[in-house]
mmCIF file of C-alpha atoms in Angstrom:
data_model
loop_
_atom_site.group_PDB
_atom_site.id
_atom_site.type_symbol
_atom_site.label_atom_id
_atom_site.label_comp_id
_atom_site.label_asym_id
_atom_site.label_seq_id
_atom_site.Cartn_x
_atom_site.Cartn_y
_atom_site.Cartn_z
ATOM 1 C CA MET Y 1 186.017 121.180 245.834
ATOM 2 C CA SER Y 2 182.728 120.622 247.394
ATOM 3 C CA ALA Y 3 179.388 119.976 245.281
ATOM 4 C CA ALA Y 4 177.939 123.113 246.462
ATOM 5 C CA LEU Y 5 180.806 125.236 245.429
ATOM 6 C CA TYR Y 6 181.008 123.336 241.802
ATOM 7 C CA LEU Y 7 177.524 123.613 241.476
ATOM 8 C CA SER Y 8 177.372 127.398 242.053
ATOM 9 C CA GLY Y 9 180.361 128.095 239.902
ATOM 10 C CA VAL Y 10 178.607 126.190 237.005
ATOM 11 C CA GLY Y 11 175.480 128.129 237.718
ATOM 12 C CA ALA Y 12 177.302 131.491 237.607
ATOM 13 C CA ARG Y 13 179.129 130.560 234.282
ATOM 14 C CA ALA Y 14 175.806 129.489 232.608
ATOM 15 C CA ARG Y 15 174.222 132.751 233.742
ATOM 16 C CA MET Y 16 177.119 134.885 232.387
ATOM 17 C CA SER Y 17 176.817 133.239 229.110
ATOM 18 C CA GLN Y 18 173.199 134.003 228.944
ATOM 19 C CA LEU Y 19 173.813 137.597 230.013
ATOM 20 C CA GLU Y 20 176.279 138.041 226.970
ATOM 21 C CA VAL Y 21 173.758 136.596 224.805
ATOM 22 C CA VAL Y 22 170.789 139.204 225.772
ATOM 23 C CA ALA Y 23 173.285 142.042 225.727
ATOM 24 C CA ASN Y 24 174.374 141.144 222.199
ATOM 25 C CA ASN Y 25 170.630 140.659 221.210
ATOM 26 C CA LEU Y 26 170.024 144.235 222.697
ATOM 27 C CA ALA Y 27 172.737 145.719 220.895
ATOM 28 C CA ASN Y 28 171.248 144.535 217.615
ATOM 29 C CA ALA Y 29 167.592 145.575 218.268
ATOM 30 C CA ASP Y 30 167.735 147.992 215.474
ATOM 31 C CA THR Y 31 170.068 145.876 213.007
ATOM 32 C CA THR Y 32 168.536 145.299 209.437
ATOM 33 C CA GLY Y 33 168.031 141.492 209.255
ATOM 34 C CA PHE Y 34 169.335 140.418 212.780
ATOM 35 C CA LYS Y 35 168.123 137.127 214.164
ATOM 36 C CA ALA Y 36 167.848 137.304 217.965
ATOM 37 C CA ASP Y 37 170.486 134.372 219.783
ATOM 38 C CA GLU Y 38 169.522 132.014 222.474
ATOM 39 C CA PRO Y 39 172.079 129.866 224.393
ATOM 40 C CA LEU Y 40 171.953 126.296 224.181
ATOM 41 C CA PHE Y 41 172.427 124.042 227.516
ATOM 42 C CA ALA Y 42 173.323 120.349 228.048
ATOM 43 C CA ALA Y 43 172.888 118.339 230.943
ATOM 44 C CA ALA Y 44 175.900 116.854 232.311
ATOM 45 C CA LEU Y 45 177.091 114.792 235.175
ATOM 46 C CA SER Y 46 178.667 116.982 238.044
ATOM 47 C CA MET Y 47 179.605 113.971 240.270
ATOM 48 C CA ALA Y 48 179.758 110.238 239.944
ATOM 49 C CA LEU Y 49 179.651 108.396 243.290
ATOM 50 C CA GLU Y 50 180.736 104.790 243.357
ATOM 51 C CA ASP Y 51 179.815 102.243 245.689
ATOM 52 C CA GLU Y 52 181.824 99.512 247.019
ATOM 53 C CA ARG Y 53 181.123 97.489 243.878
ATOM 54 C CA GLY Y 54 182.143 100.244 241.393
ATOM 55 C CA GLY Y 55 178.521 101.040 240.653
ATOM 56 C CA SER Y 56 176.953 104.529 240.969
ATOM 57 C CA TYR Y 57 174.791 105.892 243.775
ATOM 58 C CA PRO Y 58 171.350 106.732 242.694
ATOM 59 C CA GLY Y 59 170.655 110.607 242.903
ATOM 60 C CA ALA Y 60 174.036 111.612 241.623
ATOM 61 C CA LEU Y 61 174.360 115.307 241.173
ATOM 62 C CA ALA Y 62 173.615 116.667 237.701
ATOM 63 C CA PHE Y 63 174.005 120.193 236.461
ATOM 64 C CA VAL Y 64 173.376 122.190 232.937
ATOM 65 C CA ALA Y 65 176.174 123.752 231.128
ATOM 66 C CA PRO Y 66 176.306 125.971 228.252
ATOM 67 C CA SER Y 67 176.778 124.024 224.940
ATOM 68 C CA GLY Y 68 176.290 126.686 222.452
ATOM 69 C CA ILE Y 69 174.417 129.572 220.779
ATOM 70 C CA GLN Y 70 171.603 129.164 218.280
ATOM 71 C CA ALA Y 71 169.752 131.847 216.420
ATOM 72 C CA ARG Y 72 165.925 132.424 216.459
ATOM 73 C CA HIS Y 73 164.780 132.472 212.723
ATOM 74 C CA LYS Y 74 161.089 133.867 213.481
ATOM 75 C CA GLN Y 75 160.022 136.494 211.060
ATOM 76 C CA GLY Y 76 160.926 140.320 212.012
ATOM 77 C CA PRO Y 77 158.766 143.041 211.326
ATOM 78 C CA ILE Y 78 158.866 144.358 208.011
ATOM 79 C CA SER Y 79 158.719 148.195 207.338
ATOM 80 C CA LYS Y 80 158.321 150.303 204.185
ATOM 81 C CA THR Y 81 161.328 152.383 203.055
ATOM 82 C CA GLY Y 82 160.607 153.189 199.688
ATOM 83 C CA GLY Y 83 164.308 152.505 198.669
ATOM 84 C CA SER Y 84 164.524 151.293 195.231
ATOM 85 C CA LEU Y 85 167.093 148.447 196.186
ATOM 86 C CA ASP Y 86 165.425 147.719 199.550
ATOM 87 C CA VAL Y 87 163.605 144.344 199.798
ATOM 88 C CA ALA Y 88 162.284 142.331 202.478
ATOM 89 C CA LEU Y 89 161.228 138.521 202.395
ATOM 90 C CA GLN Y 90 157.955 137.246 203.812
ATOM 91 C CA GLY Y 91 158.208 133.668 205.236
ATOM 92 C CA ALA Y 92 160.815 131.398 204.990
ATOM 93 C CA GLY Y 93 164.125 131.727 202.830
ATOM 94 C CA PHE Y 94 167.457 133.727 202.583
ATOM 95 C CA PHE Y 95 168.924 135.826 200.032
ATOM 96 C CA GLN Y 96 172.407 134.543 198.885
ATOM 97 C CA VAL Y 97 175.725 136.878 198.621
ATOM 98 C CA GLN Y 98 179.100 135.782 197.356
ATOM 99 C CA THR Y 99 181.947 136.105 199.710
ATOM 100 C CA GLN Y 100 185.660 134.906 199.400
ATOM 101 C CA ASP Y 101 184.821 132.097 201.534
ATOM 102 C CA GLY Y 102 181.587 131.011 199.522
ATOM 103 C CA PRO Y 103 177.940 131.547 199.331
ATOM 104 C CA ARG Y 104 176.384 133.072 202.588
ATOM 105 C CA TYR Y 105 172.872 133.531 203.530
ATOM 106 C CA THR Y 106 171.128 136.801 204.798
ATOM 107 C CA ARG Y 107 167.866 138.304 205.620
ATOM 108 C CA ALA Y 108 169.319 141.645 205.358
ATOM 109 C CA GLY Y 109 167.845 143.331 202.008
ATOM 110 C CA SER Y 110 169.362 146.884 202.261
ATOM 111 C CA PHE Y 111 171.157 146.511 198.924
ATOM 112 C CA THR Y 112 173.539 148.583 197.039
ATOM 113 C CA VAL Y 113 175.692 148.774 193.873
ATOM 114 C CA ASN Y 114 179.113 148.100 194.884
ATOM 115 C CA ALA Y 115 182.508 149.734 193.147
ATOM 116 C CA ASP Y 116 182.746 146.808 190.868
ATOM 117 C CA GLY Y 117 178.843 147.537 189.478
ATOM 118 C CA PHE Y 118 177.358 144.459 191.055
ATOM 119 C CA LEU Y 119 174.155 144.537 193.310
ATOM 120 C CA ALA Y 120 175.769 143.976 196.707
ATOM 121 C CA GLY Y 121 174.505 143.230 200.298
ATOM 122 C CA PRO Y 122 174.926 145.536 203.558
ATOM 123 C CA ALA Y 123 178.665 144.218 203.770
ATOM 124 C CA GLY Y 124 179.654 144.831 199.991
ATOM 125 C CA HIS Y 125 179.243 141.238 198.899
ATOM 126 C CA PRO Y 126 177.817 140.528 195.427
ATOM 127 C CA VAL Y 127 174.244 139.355 195.581
ATOM 128 C CA LEU Y 128 173.506 136.280 193.969
ATOM 129 C CA GLY Y 129 170.830 135.932 191.152
ATOM 130 C CA ALA Y 130 169.518 132.786 189.346
ATOM 131 C CA SER Y 131 172.395 133.109 186.854
ATOM 132 C CA GLY Y 132 174.927 134.367 189.441
ATOM 133 C CA PRO Y 133 176.089 138.023 190.588
ATOM 134 C CA ILE Y 134 173.865 140.800 189.229
ATOM 135 C CA ALA Y 135 175.670 143.303 187.048
ATOM 136 C CA VAL Y 136 174.233 146.780 187.341
ATOM 137 C CA GLY Y 137 176.987 148.980 186.269
ATOM 138 C CA SER Y 138 176.101 152.330 185.546
ATOM 139 C CA ARG Y 139 172.625 152.011 184.418
ATOM 140 C CA GLY Y 140 170.832 152.523 187.702
ATOM 141 C CA ALA Y 141 168.521 149.746 188.847
ATOM 142 C CA ARG Y 142 165.467 148.869 191.048
ATOM 143 C CA ILE Y 143 164.027 145.836 192.504
ATOM 144 C CA GLU Y 144 160.376 145.118 191.978
ATOM 145 C CA GLN Y 145 157.859 143.048 193.904
ATOM 146 C CA GLY Y 146 158.791 139.285 193.278
ATOM 147 C CA GLY Y 147 162.498 139.993 193.283
ATOM 148 C CA SER Y 148 163.143 141.118 189.571
ATOM 149 C CA VAL Y 149 165.959 143.385 189.180
ATOM 150 C CA VAL Y 150 165.400 145.950 186.273
ATOM 151 C CA ASP Y 151 167.329 148.949 184.919
ATOM 152 C CA SER Y 152 166.468 152.703 184.499
ATOM 153 C CA SER Y 153 164.838 151.491 181.172
ATOM 154 C CA GLY Y 154 162.765 148.803 182.549
ATOM 155 C CA ASN Y 155 164.836 146.019 181.217
ATOM 156 C CA VAL Y 156 165.243 143.019 183.388
ATOM 157 C CA ILE Y 157 168.843 142.397 184.105
ATOM 158 C CA GLY Y 158 168.512 139.740 186.756
ATOM 159 C CA ARG Y 159 166.359 138.194 189.299
ATOM 160 C CA LEU Y 160 167.165 137.608 193.266
ATOM 161 C CA ALA Y 161 167.756 133.870 194.240
ATOM 162 C CA VAL Y 162 166.477 132.717 197.341
ATOM 163 C CA GLU Y 163 166.978 129.571 199.129
ATOM 164 C CA GLU Y 164 165.500 127.850 202.362
ATOM 165 C CA PHE Y 165 166.590 125.081 204.484
ATOM 166 C CA LEU Y 166 164.563 122.463 206.171
ATOM 167 C CA GLU Y 167 166.629 123.122 209.657
ATOM 168 C CA PRO Y 168 167.537 126.851 209.458
ATOM 169 C CA GLU Y 169 168.476 126.567 213.170
ATOM 170 C CA LEU Y 170 171.763 124.657 212.006
ATOM 171 C CA LEU Y 171 173.168 127.479 210.209
ATOM 172 C CA ILE Y 172 176.014 129.278 211.546
ATOM 173 C CA LYS Y 173 176.044 133.015 212.237
ATOM 174 C CA GLU Y 174 179.003 134.602 211.274
ATOM 175 C CA GLY Y 175 178.228 138.493 211.886
ATOM 176 C CA SER Y 176 177.162 141.464 209.519
ATOM 177 C CA SER Y 177 173.677 139.430 209.506
ATOM 178 C CA LEU Y 178 175.220 136.831 207.444
ATOM 179 C CA PHE Y 179 174.845 132.849 207.892
ATOM 180 C CA ARG Y 180 176.843 129.903 206.714
ATOM 181 C CA ALA Y 181 175.609 126.473 205.855
ATOM 182 C CA PRO Y 182 177.480 123.519 207.151
ATOM 183 C CA LEU Y 183 178.366 120.906 204.800
ATOM 184 C CA GLU Y 184 175.661 118.601 205.793
ATOM 185 C CA LEU Y 185 172.972 121.406 205.489
ATOM 186 C CA VAL Y 186 171.418 121.619 201.567
ATOM 187 C CA GLY Y 187 169.671 124.590 200.496
ATOM 188 C CA LEU Y 188 166.488 124.378 198.361
ATOM 189 C CA PRO Y 189 165.809 127.066 195.640
ATOM 190 C CA VAL Y 190 162.398 128.951 196.556
ATOM 191 C CA GLU Y 191 160.544 128.957 193.269
ATOM 192 C CA SER Y 192 158.241 131.798 194.010
ATOM 193 C CA PRO Y 193 159.650 133.869 197.071
ATOM 194 C CA ARG Y 194 157.369 136.379 198.723
ATOM 195 C CA ILE Y 195 159.666 139.393 198.240
ATOM 196 C CA GLU Y 196 158.437 142.821 199.245
ATOM 197 C CA ALA Y 197 160.020 145.798 197.163
ATOM 198 C CA GLY Y 198 160.761 149.218 198.997
ATOM 199 C CA SER Y 199 160.811 147.209 202.309
ATOM 200 C CA LEU Y 200 163.225 145.893 205.051
ATOM 201 C CA GLU Y 201 162.930 143.146 207.649
ATOM 202 C CA GLN Y 202 163.945 144.469 210.743
ATOM 203 C CA SER Y 203 165.586 142.761 213.819
ATOM 204 C CA ASN Y 204 163.326 139.965 215.511
ATOM 205 C CA VAL Y 205 164.546 141.390 218.763
ATOM 206 C CA LYS Y 206 162.088 142.321 221.303
ATOM 207 C CA PRO Y 207 163.672 144.845 223.648
ATOM 208 C CA VAL Y 208 161.011 144.645 226.387
ATOM 209 C CA GLU Y 209 161.405 141.014 226.721
ATOM 210 C CA GLU Y 210 165.242 141.029 226.399
ATOM 211 C CA LEU Y 211 165.426 143.789 229.244
ATOM 212 C CA ALA Y 212 163.399 141.610 231.461
ATOM 213 C CA LYS Y 213 165.649 138.621 230.811
ATOM 214 C CA LEU Y 214 168.454 140.712 231.631
ATOM 215 C CA LEU Y 215 167.252 141.735 235.020
ATOM 216 C CA ILE Y 216 166.280 138.082 235.926
ATOM 217 C CA LEU Y 217 169.599 136.945 234.573
ATOM 218 C CA GLN Y 218 171.603 139.411 236.760
ATOM 219 C CA ARG Y 219 169.607 138.434 240.028
ATOM 220 C CA ALA Y 220 170.360 134.735 239.088
ATOM 221 C CA PHE Y 221 174.288 135.373 238.503
ATOM 222 C CA ASP Y 222 174.371 137.480 241.736
ATOM 223 C CA ALA Y 223 172.657 134.744 243.747
ATOM 224 C CA SER Y 224 175.256 132.085 242.303
ATOM 225 C CA MET Y 225 178.254 134.377 243.298
ATOM 226 C CA GLN Y 226 176.521 134.963 246.761
ATOM 227 C CA SER Y 227 176.496 131.290 247.171
ATOM 228 C CA LEU Y 228 180.077 130.771 246.049
ATOM 229 C CA GLN Y 229 181.372 133.392 248.484
ATOM 230 C CA ALA Y 230 179.400 131.747 251.298
ATOM 231 C CA ASP Y 231 180.927 128.235 250.426
ATOM 232 C CA ASP Y 232 184.080 129.861 250.212
ATOM 233 C CA GLN Y 233 183.989 131.479 253.566
ATOM 234 C CA ALA Y 234 182.849 128.081 255.201
ATOM 235 C CA SER Y 235 185.563 126.483 253.910
ATOM 236 C CA ARG Y 236 187.923 128.762 255.310
ATOM 237 C CA ARG Y 237 186.517 128.775 258.606
ATOM 238 C CA LEU Y 238 186.833 124.961 258.591
ATOM 239 C CA ILE Y 239 190.212 124.912 257.569
ATOM 240 C CA GLU Y 240 191.254 127.488 260.304
ATOM 241 C CA GLU Y 241 189.317 125.613 262.936
ATOM 242 C CA MET Y 242 191.297 122.415 262.055
ATOM 243 C CA ASN Y 243 194.341 124.331 261.834
ATOM 244 C CA PRO Y 244 194.369 126.750 264.885
#
């Protein structure tokens, strides 16, 4: 395989990876608490040429290959909803929910009361308070500024627990606006979180920027594919000329 063909193929693969990420961002532009993704790339050696002594020639070709996807944890816009169980976080931090696989973290504060009577996140997982899941039952509840959960009589029945991470980019996205913390990443409790009641944090995706990226990436992908086709045709002609 020629170096040109190899590099064109790697370039097309990288652009395809970027296109998938941008398309997913656009699809979630209206998803509460969604954090836009961006692809990560790592430099790699594409061809190691050795001289007669076993050393590498200077200027060996290098390329960039996709190595993963990372969420951008920039604050999304906050909109007023008036919902009694809607909350949004200002600044760093995440709400916590309890799943069958352990605690998960989210910025999506569109809470409800699930069938078991617990305050729950958008996917139905119990929301964790300072003392564990917050039991609401049939009393009705609302969340006040600062994160206190009170019943219909004004009695405090819980307080939302918020944790932050020094390196939030290491959190692993699992879908439904949920993140999982790897074992090496330890959450720190936020003592006085800035919680806005009756509000929701919207997606931090900027559709106009993502659409511009989509057009640029599509053109770059097409250019890589044209290069692949041109190199393939040149190879075919060479083979035909060598084997008349």
